[in-house]
Coordinates of C-alpha atoms and ligand atoms in Angstrom, one line a residue:
M242 CA -19.5 5.1 -11.4
A243 CA -16.1 3.9 -12.1
D244 CA -13.4 6.2 -13.6
E245 CA -12.1 5.0 -17.1
F246 CA -8.4 4.0 -18.1
D247 CA -6.7 2.5 -20.7
V248 CA -4.2 1.0 -18.2
V249 CA -4.0 0.9 -14.5
V250 CA -0.6 -0.2 -12.2
I251 CA -0.8 -1.2 -9.4
G252 CA 2.4 -0.3 -7.4
A253 CA 4.8 2.6 -8.5
G254 CA 8.2 0.6 -8.0
P255 CA 11.0 0.3 -10.5
A256 CA 8.8 -1.9 -12.4
G257 CA 5.7 0.1 -12.0
Y258 CA 6.6 3.4 -12.5
P259 CA 8.5 2.9 -15.9
A260 CA 5.2 0.5 -17.1
A261 CA 2.9 3.8 -16.0
I262 CA 5.4 6.1 -17.8
R263 CA 5.9 4.3 -21.3
G264 CA 2.0 3.5 -21.0
A265 CA 1.5 7.3 -21.4
Q266 CA 4.1 7.4 -24.2
N267 CA 2.4 5.2 -25.9
G268 CA -0.7 7.4 -26.0
L269 CA -2.8 5.7 -23.1
K270 CA -4.9 7.3 -20.3
V271 CA -3.0 5.9 -17.2
A272 CA -3.4 5.8 -13.9
C273 CA -0.8 4.6 -11.3
V274 CA -1.9 3.6 -7.8
D275 CA 0.8 3.4 -5.0
A276 CA 0.2 2.8 -1.2
W277 CA 3.8 3.7 0.1
R278 CA 4.3 5.3 3.3
N279 CA 7.2 6.3 4.8
R280 CA 7.9 5.6 8.5
D281 CA 6.8 9.4 9.0
G282 CA 3.5 8.6 7.6
T283 CA 3.9 10.2 4.3
A284 CA 3.3 8.9 1.0
A285 CA 6.5 9.0 -1.5
L286 CA 6.6 7.2 -4.8
G287 CA 9.5 5.1 -6.3
G288 CA 8.5 2.0 -3.8
T289 CA 11.0 -0.3 -1.9
C290 CA 14.2 0.5 -4.4
L291 CA 13.8 4.2 -3.9
N292 CA 12.6 4.7 -0.6
A293 CA 14.2 1.9 1.2
G294 CA 16.2 -0.2 -0.6
C295 CA 19.2 0.4 -3.8
I296 CA 19.2 4.0 -3.4
P297 CA 19.4 4.7 0.1
S298 CA 21.7 1.8 0.6
K299 CA 24.1 3.2 -2.2
A300 CA 24.0 6.5 -0.7
L301 CA 25.2 5.0 2.5
L302 CA 27.9 3.4 1.0
E303 CA 29.5 5.8 -1.1
S304 CA 29.9 7.8 2.3
T305 CA 30.9 5.1 4.3
E306 CA 33.7 4.3 1.7
L307 CA 34.9 7.9 1.8
Y308 CA 35.2 7.8 5.5
H309 CA 36.8 4.7 5.2
R310 CA 39.0 5.3 2.5
L311 CA 40.2 9.0 4.3
R312 CA 41.2 7.1 7.7
K313 CA 42.7 4.3 5.9
E314 CA 43.6 4.4 2.6
F315 CA 44.9 8.5 2.0
A316 CA 47.8 8.3 3.7
V317 CA 49.4 5.9 0.7
H318 CA 48.6 8.9 -2.0
G319 CA 50.7 11.1 0.5
I320 CA 47.8 12.8 1.9
R321 CA 47.6 13.3 5.6
A322 CA 44.2 13.9 7.5
S323 CA 43.6 14.1 11.3
G324 CA 40.9 14.9 13.5
I325 CA 38.5 13.0 11.1
E326 CA 35.5 12.8 13.0
L327 CA 32.2 10.7 11.8
D328 CA 28.8 12.8 11.3
L329 CA 26.2 10.7 11.2
P330 CA 23.2 12.6 11.4
T331 CA 24.2 14.7 8.3
M332 CA 25.2 11.5 6.5
Q333 CA 21.7 10.6 7.3
Q334 CA 20.4 13.6 6.4
R335 CA 22.1 13.0 2.7
R336 CA 20.5 9.9 2.1
A337 CA 17.4 11.2 3.2
G338 CA 17.7 13.9 1.0
I339 CA 19.0 11.8 -2.2
V340 CA 15.9 9.6 -1.6
K341 CA 13.4 12.6 -1.3
K342 CA 14.5 14.3 -4.9
M343 CA 14.3 11.1 -6.5
T344 CA 11.2 9.9 -5.4
D345 CA 9.7 13.9 -5.8
G346 CA 11.4 13.4 -9.2
I347 CA 8.7 10.4 -10.0
G348 CA 6.2 12.8 -9.1
A349 CA 7.3 15.2 -12.1
L350 CA 8.4 12.6 -14.5
F351 CA 4.1 11.4 -14.2
K352 CA 3.1 14.7 -14.8
A353 CA 5.4 15.5 -17.4
A354 CA 4.5 12.6 -19.0
G355 CA 0.4 12.6 -18.0
V356 CA 0.0 9.7 -15.4
T357 CA -2.4 10.2 -13.0
A358 CA -0.8 9.0 -9.7
I359 CA -3.4 7.9 -7.3
Q360 CA -2.6 7.3 -3.7
G361 CA -4.2 4.0 -2.0
H362 CA -4.0 0.3 -2.4
G363 CA -5.2 -1.2 -4.9
R364 CA -7.2 -4.5 -5.3
L365 CA -8.0 -5.7 -8.5
L366 CA -11.8 -7.3 -8.7
P367 CA -12.9 -9.4 -11.6
D368 CA -13.1 -7.7 -15.1
R369 CA -10.1 -5.4 -14.8
R370 CA -11.7 -3.3 -12.4
V371 CA -9.4 -1.8 -9.4
E372 CA -10.9 -0.7 -6.3
V373 CA -8.8 1.7 -4.3
T374 CA -8.8 2.6 -0.4
A375 CA -7.0 5.6 0.6
Q376 CA -5.3 6.1 4.0
D377 CA -8.8 7.8 5.1
G378 CA -10.8 4.3 4.2
S379 CA -12.5 6.0 1.9
K380 CA -12.9 3.7 -1.8
R381 CA -12.8 4.2 -5.4
L382 CA -13.3 2.3 -8.3
L383 CA -11.2 2.2 -11.7
A384 CA -12.3 0.4 -14.6
A385 CA -9.4 -0.3 -17.1
K386 CA -8.6 -2.2 -20.6
H387 CA -5.2 -3.3 -19.2
V388 CA -4.1 -3.7 -15.0
V389 CA -0.5 -4.3 -14.7
L390 CA 0.2 -5.7 -11.1
A391 CA 3.6 -4.4 -9.8
S392 CA 3.0 -4.9 -5.8
G393 CA 6.5 -5.9 -5.4
S394 CA 8.0 -7.3 -2.2
A395 CA 8.9 -7.5 1.6
P396 CA 11.0 -9.0 3.4
I397 CA 11.2 -12.3 4.8
E398 CA 11.1 -12.9 9.2
L399 CA 12.5 -15.8 10.1
K400 CA 10.0 -18.0 12.5
G401 CA 11.3 -16.9 16.4
L402 CA 13.0 -14.0 15.2
P403 CA 9.8 -11.3 14.6
F404 CA 11.5 -7.9 14.0
D405 CA 11.0 -5.3 17.1
G406 CA 12.1 -2.3 15.1
E407 CA 15.1 -2.0 17.5
H408 CA 17.2 -5.3 18.2
I409 CA 16.3 -7.3 15.4
I410 CA 15.6 -5.1 12.7
D411 CA 14.9 -5.5 8.9
S412 CA 16.9 -3.5 6.2
W413 CA 14.8 -1.1 5.9
T414 CA 15.5 0.2 9.6
A415 CA 19.2 -1.2 9.5
L416 CA 19.4 2.1 6.5
E417 CA 17.9 4.6 9.4
L418 CA 19.8 3.6 12.3
G419 CA 21.0 6.9 14.6
A420 CA 24.0 5.3 15.8
V421 CA 26.7 3.0 15.1
P422 CA 26.1 -0.8 16.9
K423 CA 29.0 -1.9 18.8
R424 CA 28.2 -5.5 17.8
L425 CA 26.5 -6.0 14.5
G426 CA 24.9 -9.6 13.7
V427 CA 23.5 -9.7 10.3
I428 CA 21.9 -13.3 9.3
G429 CA 22.1 -13.7 5.6
A430 CA 25.3 -13.4 3.4
G431 CA 23.4 -11.9 0.2
A432 CA 23.2 -9.2 -1.5
I433 CA 21.7 -6.9 1.8
G434 CA 23.6 -9.0 4.1
L435 CA 26.9 -7.9 2.5
E436 CA 26.2 -4.4 1.4
L437 CA 24.6 -3.1 4.9
G438 CA 27.3 -4.9 6.4
S439 CA 30.0 -3.2 4.7
V440 CA 28.1 0.3 5.5
W441 CA 28.1 -0.7 9.7
R442 CA 31.7 -2.2 9.3
R443 CA 33.4 1.0 7.9
L444 CA 31.1 3.1 10.2
G445 CA 33.3 1.0 13.0
S446 CA 30.7 -2.0 14.4
E447 CA 31.9 -5.3 14.9
V448 CA 30.3 -7.2 12.3
V449 CA 29.4 -11.4 12.2
V450 CA 27.5 -12.4 9.3
L451 CA 25.9 -16.1 10.0
E452 CA 25.2 -17.2 6.5
A453 CA 23.3 -21.0 6.5
L454 CA 24.7 -22.5 3.5
N455 CA 28.3 -23.8 2.9
E456 CA 29.4 -22.2 0.0
F457 CA 29.5 -18.6 -0.2
L458 CA 27.5 -16.5 -2.7
A459 CA 26.3 -20.1 -3.8
A460 CA 24.6 -18.9 -7.4
A461 CA 28.0 -16.9 -8.1
D462 CA 31.0 -17.9 -10.4
R463 CA 33.2 -20.0 -7.6
Q464 CA 36.7 -18.6 -8.7
L465 CA 34.7 -14.7 -8.2
A466 CA 32.9 -16.0 -5.1
R467 CA 36.2 -17.5 -3.5
E468 CA 37.7 -13.6 -4.1
A469 CA 34.7 -12.1 -2.9
L470 CA 34.8 -13.9 0.3
R471 CA 38.4 -13.5 0.8
Q472 CA 38.4 -9.8 0.1
L473 CA 35.7 -9.3 2.4
R474 CA 37.2 -11.1 5.3
Q475 CA 40.4 -9.0 4.8
Q476 CA 38.0 -6.3 5.8
E477 CA 37.4 -7.7 8.8
L478 CA 33.7 -9.2 8.1
D479 CA 33.6 -12.2 10.0
I480 CA 31.5 -14.4 7.6
R481 CA 30.9 -17.6 9.1
L482 CA 29.5 -20.0 6.4
G483 CA 27.3 -23.2 7.4
A484 CA 25.7 -21.0 10.1
S485 CA 22.0 -21.6 10.0
V486 CA 20.1 -19.4 13.0
S487 CA 17.6 -20.9 14.8
A488 CA 16.8 -18.4 17.5
A489 CA 17.3 -15.3 19.0
R490 CA 16.5 -13.7 22.4
T491 CA 16.5 -10.0 23.3
V492 CA 18.3 -9.7 26.9
S493 CA 19.2 -6.6 28.5
G494 CA 19.8 -4.6 25.5
A495 CA 21.7 -7.3 23.5
V496 CA 20.7 -10.0 21.4
E497 CA 21.6 -13.7 21.6
V498 CA 21.9 -15.7 18.6
S499 CA 21.5 -19.0 18.4
Y500 CA 22.6 -21.5 15.4
D501 CA 23.9 -24.3 14.5
D502 CA 27.1 -25.3 12.4
A503 CA 29.1 -28.4 11.5
K504 CA 30.8 -28.3 15.1
G505 CA 27.0 -28.4 17.0
S506 CA 25.2 -25.3 18.7
Q507 CA 26.6 -22.0 18.6
R508 CA 25.8 -19.1 20.6
V509 CA 26.6 -15.1 19.5
T510 CA 25.7 -11.9 21.4
V511 CA 24.9 -8.7 19.1
D512 CA 23.5 -5.2 19.5
T513 CA 21.5 -5.2 16.3
L514 CA 20.5 -8.1 14.5
I515 CA 19.6 -7.1 10.8
V516 CA 17.4 -10.4 9.0
A517 CA 18.2 -10.6 5.5
V518 CA 17.1 -13.6 4.5
G519 CA 15.8 -13.0 1.3
R520 CA 12.2 -11.2 0.2
R521 CA 8.9 -12.9 -0.6
P522 CA 6.4 -11.3 -3.2
Y523 CA 3.9 -9.2 -1.6
T524 CA 0.4 -9.5 -2.7
E525 CA -1.6 -9.1 0.6
D526 CA -5.3 -8.3 -0.3
L527 CA -4.0 -7.4 -4.0
L528 CA -6.9 -9.5 -5.5
A529 CA -10.3 -10.4 -5.3
P530 CA -11.3 -14.0 -5.1
D531 CA -12.5 -15.0 -8.8
T532 CA -10.2 -12.1 -10.5
G533 CA -8.5 -15.8 -12.0
V534 CA -4.9 -14.7 -11.4
I535 CA -3.3 -17.7 -9.9
L536 CA -0.5 -17.5 -7.0
D537 CA 2.0 -19.8 -6.8
R538 CA 3.1 -22.1 -3.3
R539 CA 5.6 -19.1 -2.7
G540 CA 3.0 -16.5 -3.3
F541 CA 4.2 -15.3 -6.6
V542 CA 1.7 -13.9 -9.4
T543 CA 1.7 -16.6 -12.1
V544 CA 2.7 -15.2 -15.5
D545 CA 4.5 -16.4 -19.0
E546 CA 7.9 -14.7 -20.6
Q547 CA 6.1 -11.7 -21.4
C548 CA 4.8 -11.0 -18.0
A549 CA 0.6 -11.7 -18.9
T550 CA -0.8 -13.4 -16.1
G551 CA -3.4 -15.6 -18.8
V552 CA -6.6 -13.4 -17.9
D553 CA -7.5 -11.2 -20.3
G554 CA -5.5 -8.0 -20.0
V555 CA -4.0 -8.3 -16.5
W556 CA 0.0 -8.5 -16.4
A557 CA 2.2 -9.1 -13.1
I558 CA 5.9 -7.5 -13.2
G559 CA 9.0 -6.8 -11.2
D560 CA 9.5 -9.1 -7.8
C561 CA 6.0 -10.3 -7.4
V562 CA 6.7 -12.8 -10.5
R563 CA 9.4 -15.1 -10.8
G564 CA 13.2 -14.3 -11.4
P565 CA 15.8 -11.6 -9.8
M566 CA 14.3 -9.5 -7.6
L567 CA 16.0 -6.9 -8.9
A568 CA 14.7 -3.3 -9.9
H569 CA 16.0 -3.0 -13.7
K570 CA 14.6 -6.7 -14.1
G571 CA 11.6 -5.0 -13.0
K572 CA 12.1 -2.0 -14.8
E573 CA 12.2 -4.1 -18.5
E574 CA 9.4 -5.9 -17.6
G575 CA 7.6 -2.7 -17.2
V576 CA 8.6 -1.2 -20.4
M577 CA 8.0 -4.6 -22.7
V578 CA 4.3 -4.5 -21.1
A579 CA 3.9 -1.4 -21.7
D580 CA 4.9 -1.8 -25.1
L581 CA 2.8 -5.0 -25.8
I582 CA -0.2 -3.3 -24.3
A583 CA 0.4 -0.7 -27.2
G584 CA 0.7 -3.2 -30.0
R585 CA 4.1 -2.5 -30.3
Y586 CA 7.3 -4.9 -29.9
G587 CA 8.3 -5.8 -26.5
E588 CA 10.8 -8.5 -25.1
V589 CA 13.0 -9.4 -22.2
N590 CA 16.4 -10.9 -22.3
Y591 CA 16.4 -13.1 -19.4
R592 CA 19.7 -14.4 -20.0
A593 CA 21.2 -11.3 -19.7
I594 CA 20.4 -9.4 -16.8
P595 CA 23.0 -8.4 -14.7
S596 CA 23.6 -8.4 -11.5
I597 CA 25.8 -6.6 -8.9
I598 CA 26.4 -6.2 -5.2
Y599 CA 28.3 -3.0 -3.9
T600 CA 30.6 -4.0 -2.1
A601 CA 34.1 -2.7 -2.1
P602 CA 35.5 -3.6 -4.5
E603 CA 32.4 -4.5 -6.7
I604 CA 31.1 -8.0 -7.6
A605 CA 29.1 -7.7 -11.0
T606 CA 28.3 -11.0 -12.7
V607 CA 26.0 -11.4 -16.0
G608 CA 25.6 -15.2 -17.7
A609 CA 26.7 -18.6 -17.3
T610 CA 28.8 -18.9 -14.6
E611 CA 32.0 -21.7 -15.2
E612 CA 30.1 -24.0 -13.3
Q613 CA 27.0 -23.7 -15.4
V614 CA 28.6 -23.7 -18.6
K615 CA 30.7 -27.1 -17.4
A616 CA 27.6 -28.4 -16.4
S617 CA 25.8 -28.1 -19.9
G618 CA 28.3 -30.1 -21.5
R619 CA 29.6 -27.2 -23.9
A620 CA 33.0 -26.8 -24.4
Y621 CA 34.7 -23.6 -23.3
K622 CA 37.6 -21.0 -23.1
V623 CA 37.9 -18.9 -20.1
G624 CA 40.0 -15.7 -20.0
V625 CA 40.9 -13.9 -16.9
F626 CA 42.8 -10.5 -16.4
P627 CA 43.9 -9.4 -12.9
F628 CA 43.4 -5.5 -11.7
L629 CA 46.8 -6.0 -10.7
A630 CA 47.8 -5.2 -14.3
N631 CA 45.6 -2.7 -15.3
G632 CA 46.9 1.2 -15.0
R633 CA 44.1 2.9 -14.3
A634 CA 43.3 0.5 -11.3
R635 CA 47.0 0.9 -9.9
A636 CA 46.5 4.8 -10.1
L637 CA 43.0 4.2 -8.2
E638 CA 44.9 2.4 -5.8
A639 CA 42.3 -0.6 -6.2
T640 CA 44.0 -3.4 -7.7
A641 CA 42.3 -6.2 -6.1
G642 CA 40.2 -8.5 -8.0
F643 CA 39.5 -9.0 -11.6
V644 CA 37.6 -9.7 -14.9
K645 CA 36.7 -13.1 -16.1
M646 CA 35.0 -14.0 -19.6
I647 CA 34.0 -17.2 -20.4
S648 CA 33.0 -18.0 -23.9
A649 CA 32.4 -20.9 -26.1
A650 CA 34.7 -22.8 -27.5
D651 CA 33.1 -23.3 -31.0
D652 CA 31.7 -20.3 -32.1
D653 CA 33.1 -18.3 -29.5
E654 CA 30.1 -16.6 -28.3
I655 CA 30.5 -15.1 -24.9
L656 CA 28.7 -16.6 -22.3
G657 CA 29.4 -15.2 -19.2
V658 CA 31.4 -12.1 -17.7
H659 CA 32.4 -11.9 -14.0
I660 CA 34.0 -9.0 -12.9
I661 CA 35.3 -8.1 -8.9
G662 CA 37.3 -4.9 -8.8
P663 CA 36.5 -1.5 -8.8
L664 CA 33.6 0.0 -10.3
A665 CA 32.9 -3.4 -11.6
G666 CA 29.1 -2.6 -11.8
E667 CA 29.9 0.3 -14.5
L668 CA 32.2 -2.5 -16.3
I669 CA 29.4 -5.2 -16.4
A670 CA 27.1 -2.7 -18.9
E671 CA 29.3 -3.5 -21.6
A672 CA 29.3 -7.3 -20.9
V673 CA 25.4 -7.0 -21.1
L674 CA 25.5 -5.3 -24.2
A675 CA 28.3 -8.2 -25.9
L676 CA 25.6 -10.7 -24.1
E677 CA 22.7 -9.1 -25.7
Y678 CA 24.3 -8.4 -29.5
R679 CA 25.7 -12.3 -28.9
A680 CA 29.3 -11.0 -29.5
S681 CA 32.2 -12.6 -29.6
S682 CA 35.5 -13.1 -27.2
E683 CA 36.9 -11.6 -30.6
D684 CA 34.6 -8.9 -31.2
L685 CA 35.5 -7.4 -27.7
Q686 CA 39.4 -8.3 -28.8
R687 CA 38.9 -6.0 -31.7
T688 CA 36.8 -3.1 -30.2
M689 CA 39.0 -0.3 -29.0
H690 CA 39.1 0.6 -25.8
A691 CA 40.6 3.9 -23.8
H692 CA 43.8 4.2 -22.3
P693 CA 44.2 4.0 -19.4
T694 CA 40.4 3.0 -18.4
L695 CA 39.3 0.1 -16.2
S696 CA 37.2 -1.0 -19.5
E697 CA 41.0 -2.7 -20.8
A698 CA 40.5 -5.3 -18.0
L699 CA 37.6 -6.2 -20.0
H700 CA 39.1 -6.1 -23.3
E701 CA 42.2 -8.0 -21.8
A702 CA 39.9 -10.8 -20.2
S703 CA 38.6 -10.7 -23.5
L704 CA 42.1 -11.4 -25.3
A705 CA 43.1 -13.7 -22.4
V706 CA 40.2 -16.1 -24.1
D707 CA 42.5 -17.0 -26.4
K708 CA 45.6 -16.7 -25.0
R709 CA 46.4 -13.5 -26.6
S710 CA 46.5 -11.1 -23.5
I711 CA 49.0 -8.3 -23.8
D712 CA 49.3 -7.0 -20.9
S713 CA 48.9 -10.1 -18.7
I714 CA 51.3 -13.4 -18.9
N715 CA 48.9 -15.7 -20.4
K716 CA 49.0 -19.2 -18.8
S717 CA 48.6 -22.4 -21.0
Ligands
FAD1898 P1 8.5 -2.6 -5.1 O1 9.9 -1.5 -5.3 O2 8.7 -3.3 -4.0 O3 7.5 -1.4 -5.2 C1 6.0 -1.7 -5.0 C2 5.0 -0.6 -4.7 O4 3.9 -1.3 -4.8 C3 5.3 -0.7 -3.5 O5 5.5 1.6 -3.4 C4 4.5 -0.8 -2.4 O6 4.1 0.2 -1.5 C5 3.2 -0.8 -3.5 N1 2.2 -1.8 -3.6 C6 2.3 -2.9 -3.4 N2 0.6 -3.8 -3.2 C7 -0.1 -2.4 -3.3 C8 -1.3 -2.0 -3.3 N3 -2.2 -3.4 -3.4 N4 -2.1 -1.2 -4.1 C9 -1.0 0.1 -4.1 N5 0.2 -0.1 -4.1 C10 1.0 -1.4 -3.4 N6 17.9 -4.1 -6.5 C11 18.8 -3.5 -7.7 O7 18.4 -3.9 -8.7 N7 20.1 -2.8 -7.5 C12 20.5 -2.9 -5.5 O8 21.1 -2.0 -5.5 C13 19.2 -2.9 -4.9 N8 19.6 -2.8 -3.6 C14 18.5 -3.2 -2.5 C15 18.9 -2.5 -1.4 C16 17.9 -3.2 -0.6 C17 18.3 -2.5 1.0 C18 16.7 -4.1 -0.5 C19 15.8 -4.0 0.4 C20 16.0 -4.1 -1.7 C21 17.1 -3.7 -3.5 N9 17.0 -4.2 -4.5 C22 17.9 -3.8 -5.2 C23 16.3 -4.8 -4.9 C24 15.1 -3.7 -5.3 O9 14.9 -2.5 -4.3 C25 14.0 -4.6 -5.9 O10 13.9 -5.4 -6.9 C26 12.9 -3.6 -6.6 O11 12.3 -2.4 -5.5 C27 11.4 -4.2 -7.0 O12 11.0 -3.3 -7.8 P2 9.2 -3.3 -7.7 O13 9.0 -2.2 -8.5 O14 9.0 -4.7 -8.4 O15 8.6 -3.6 -6.4
NAD1899 P1 19.3 -13.4 -0.6 O1 18.4 -14.2 -1.0 O2 20.1 -12.4 -1.8 O3 20.2 -13.6 0.5 C1 19.9 -14.2 1.5 C2 20.6 -15.2 2.3 O4 20.3 -15.7 3.6 C3 20.9 -16.3 1.9 O5 22.5 -16.6 1.2 C4 20.6 -17.4 2.5 O6 21.2 -18.7 2.2 C5 21.0 -16.9 3.9 N1 19.5 -17.5 4.8 C6 18.2 -17.6 4.9 N2 18.1 -18.5 5.6 C7 19.3 -18.1 6.9 C8 19.1 -18.5 8.3 N3 18.2 -19.1 8.9 N4 20.4 -18.4 8.9 C9 21.3 -17.9 8.0 N5 21.5 -17.5 6.6 C10 20.6 -17.9 6.0 O7 18.4 -12.5 0.1 P2 18.4 -10.4 0.2 O8 20.1 -10.5 0.5 O9 17.7 -10.5 1.9 O10 18.6 -9.6 -0.8 C11 17.2 -10.0 -0.9 C12 16.8 -9.4 -2.5 O11 17.1 -8.3 -3.0 C13 17.1 -10.1 -3.5 O12 16.8 -10.7 -4.5 C14 18.6 -9.2 -4.0 O13 18.3 -9.2 -4.9 C15 17.9 -8.0 -3.6 N6 19.2 -7.2 -3.6 C16 19.7 -6.8 -4.6 C17 21.0 -5.8 -4.1 C18 21.7 -5.7 -5.6 O14 21.2 -6.1 -6.7 N7 22.8 -4.7 -5.2 C19 20.9 -5.3 -3.0 C20 20.3 -5.8 -2.0 C21 19.2 -6.6 -2.2

């Protein structure tokens, strides 16, 4: 006999758990099936993001930035510190403690909302039935009016460079290292490579980042990417572009990495190598034959704009479907689907998805790059405001970077905002709201921003769009 639910969600990551909670908020009977196992075998809710991604990486980024600033940047404030020591075990315990609190928190939210959490591997059968296999191998059958697939993603392994958990490692292992590698190699200058490269660089590793593409942050606005590359190289991250890694071998505890660049075959030897070349949708044993759900060439579940798979009552959200692999994108898809299931209105605005890299300075963008707007043929205006001219940034001693705003020449609609600078990840929220409401740069110009705040840089960038910045010299 199958246990019956209105909605069964497979996966309790940042896409699946909000879908389950919103489903319950909508008065539906919801179960959420999740198979996550920590390295010690314990189960935890929250998926990649909470257990091995967003949250532990940000915990370490914060700790290591404080360590770095205390050693290198406090003296300018007139604060002298001596005897500064790194206590990596405590830093790692803090990281693990934050993760545990957050993942336990989802259990509490499920309980409060009335979501039934089921530990085990879920497999979709025809007719919206789900077979759950527990860790002990026992099976349970669920039947639902709607099934939401939210199985997430897994790191891509490069051919010839299998993860060995010790020298050639994925991002999860890289977050849990118990010692600072003397020489660290990172393959891939994406968000993971730059964030984890920064963490270990700040703790003293010599870091070399090998990026296959000739362009740094190829999808980003070029002006922003140039500034980011300059800032990160100043931090002695040895970023090598046009460096495509073909092989690596471990010899006497070190990894010899072979790569090709414009000059030919190159080699670099490191103690630890993080492979961060992207992630792939994780759909292993997710679908029984004949469910009708289609996987595309790369393994993503095929869905429409509303995350419907085309099979009646089966939806898919988050990293296992098209679009950027970002926690907040998955969350909004989860909420949309849960509302659509309940007959309510639901929509995701795929044109206003913010993207942040939590380096120092942070890199945050939303909307179109200048190159994309130019390629579209639409006439546009650009305003750039440097943090050098912002009082709060001066007080913070964090003046590197700028806010760049692009708006349409005809109706002034804001098309894109690109920020590199202090707390850029927080500042971008205002720009996301502006895009969501299809605001013009004039709307922002006429909005009061408190002084002295970093947000004034966004205000001034909007003024600079019309060459009316007050706090910087407007260039014609
Ligand atoms: P996941 O989080 O992968 O969750 C899927 C869950 O489903 C997992 O618990 C999995 O065990 C479970 N599952 C899979 N198959 C089954 C099955 N058949 N049955 C039962 N359970 C199953 N994104 C950001 O937006 N901001 C960040 O700062 C950020 N930092 C990151 C840092 C790192 C190091 C990494 C690796 C990723 C980071 N990401 C970040 C990306 C983010 O983690 C993902 O976009 C997000 O986790 C995707 O959510 P999801 O729910 O789709 O999948
Ligand atoms: P990514 O796709 O962002 O970057 C991977 C990089 O590796 C690319 O620049 C690619 O050109 C390069 N590459 C691929 N093969 C290579 C090779 N053989 N040699 C050298 N370089 C090679 O992927 P990622 O950094 O692994 O991150 C995975 C996903 O997780 C992304 O979708 C990202 O959005 C998400 N994530 C987000 C955040 C955040 O929002 N702050 C943080 C971490 C991860």
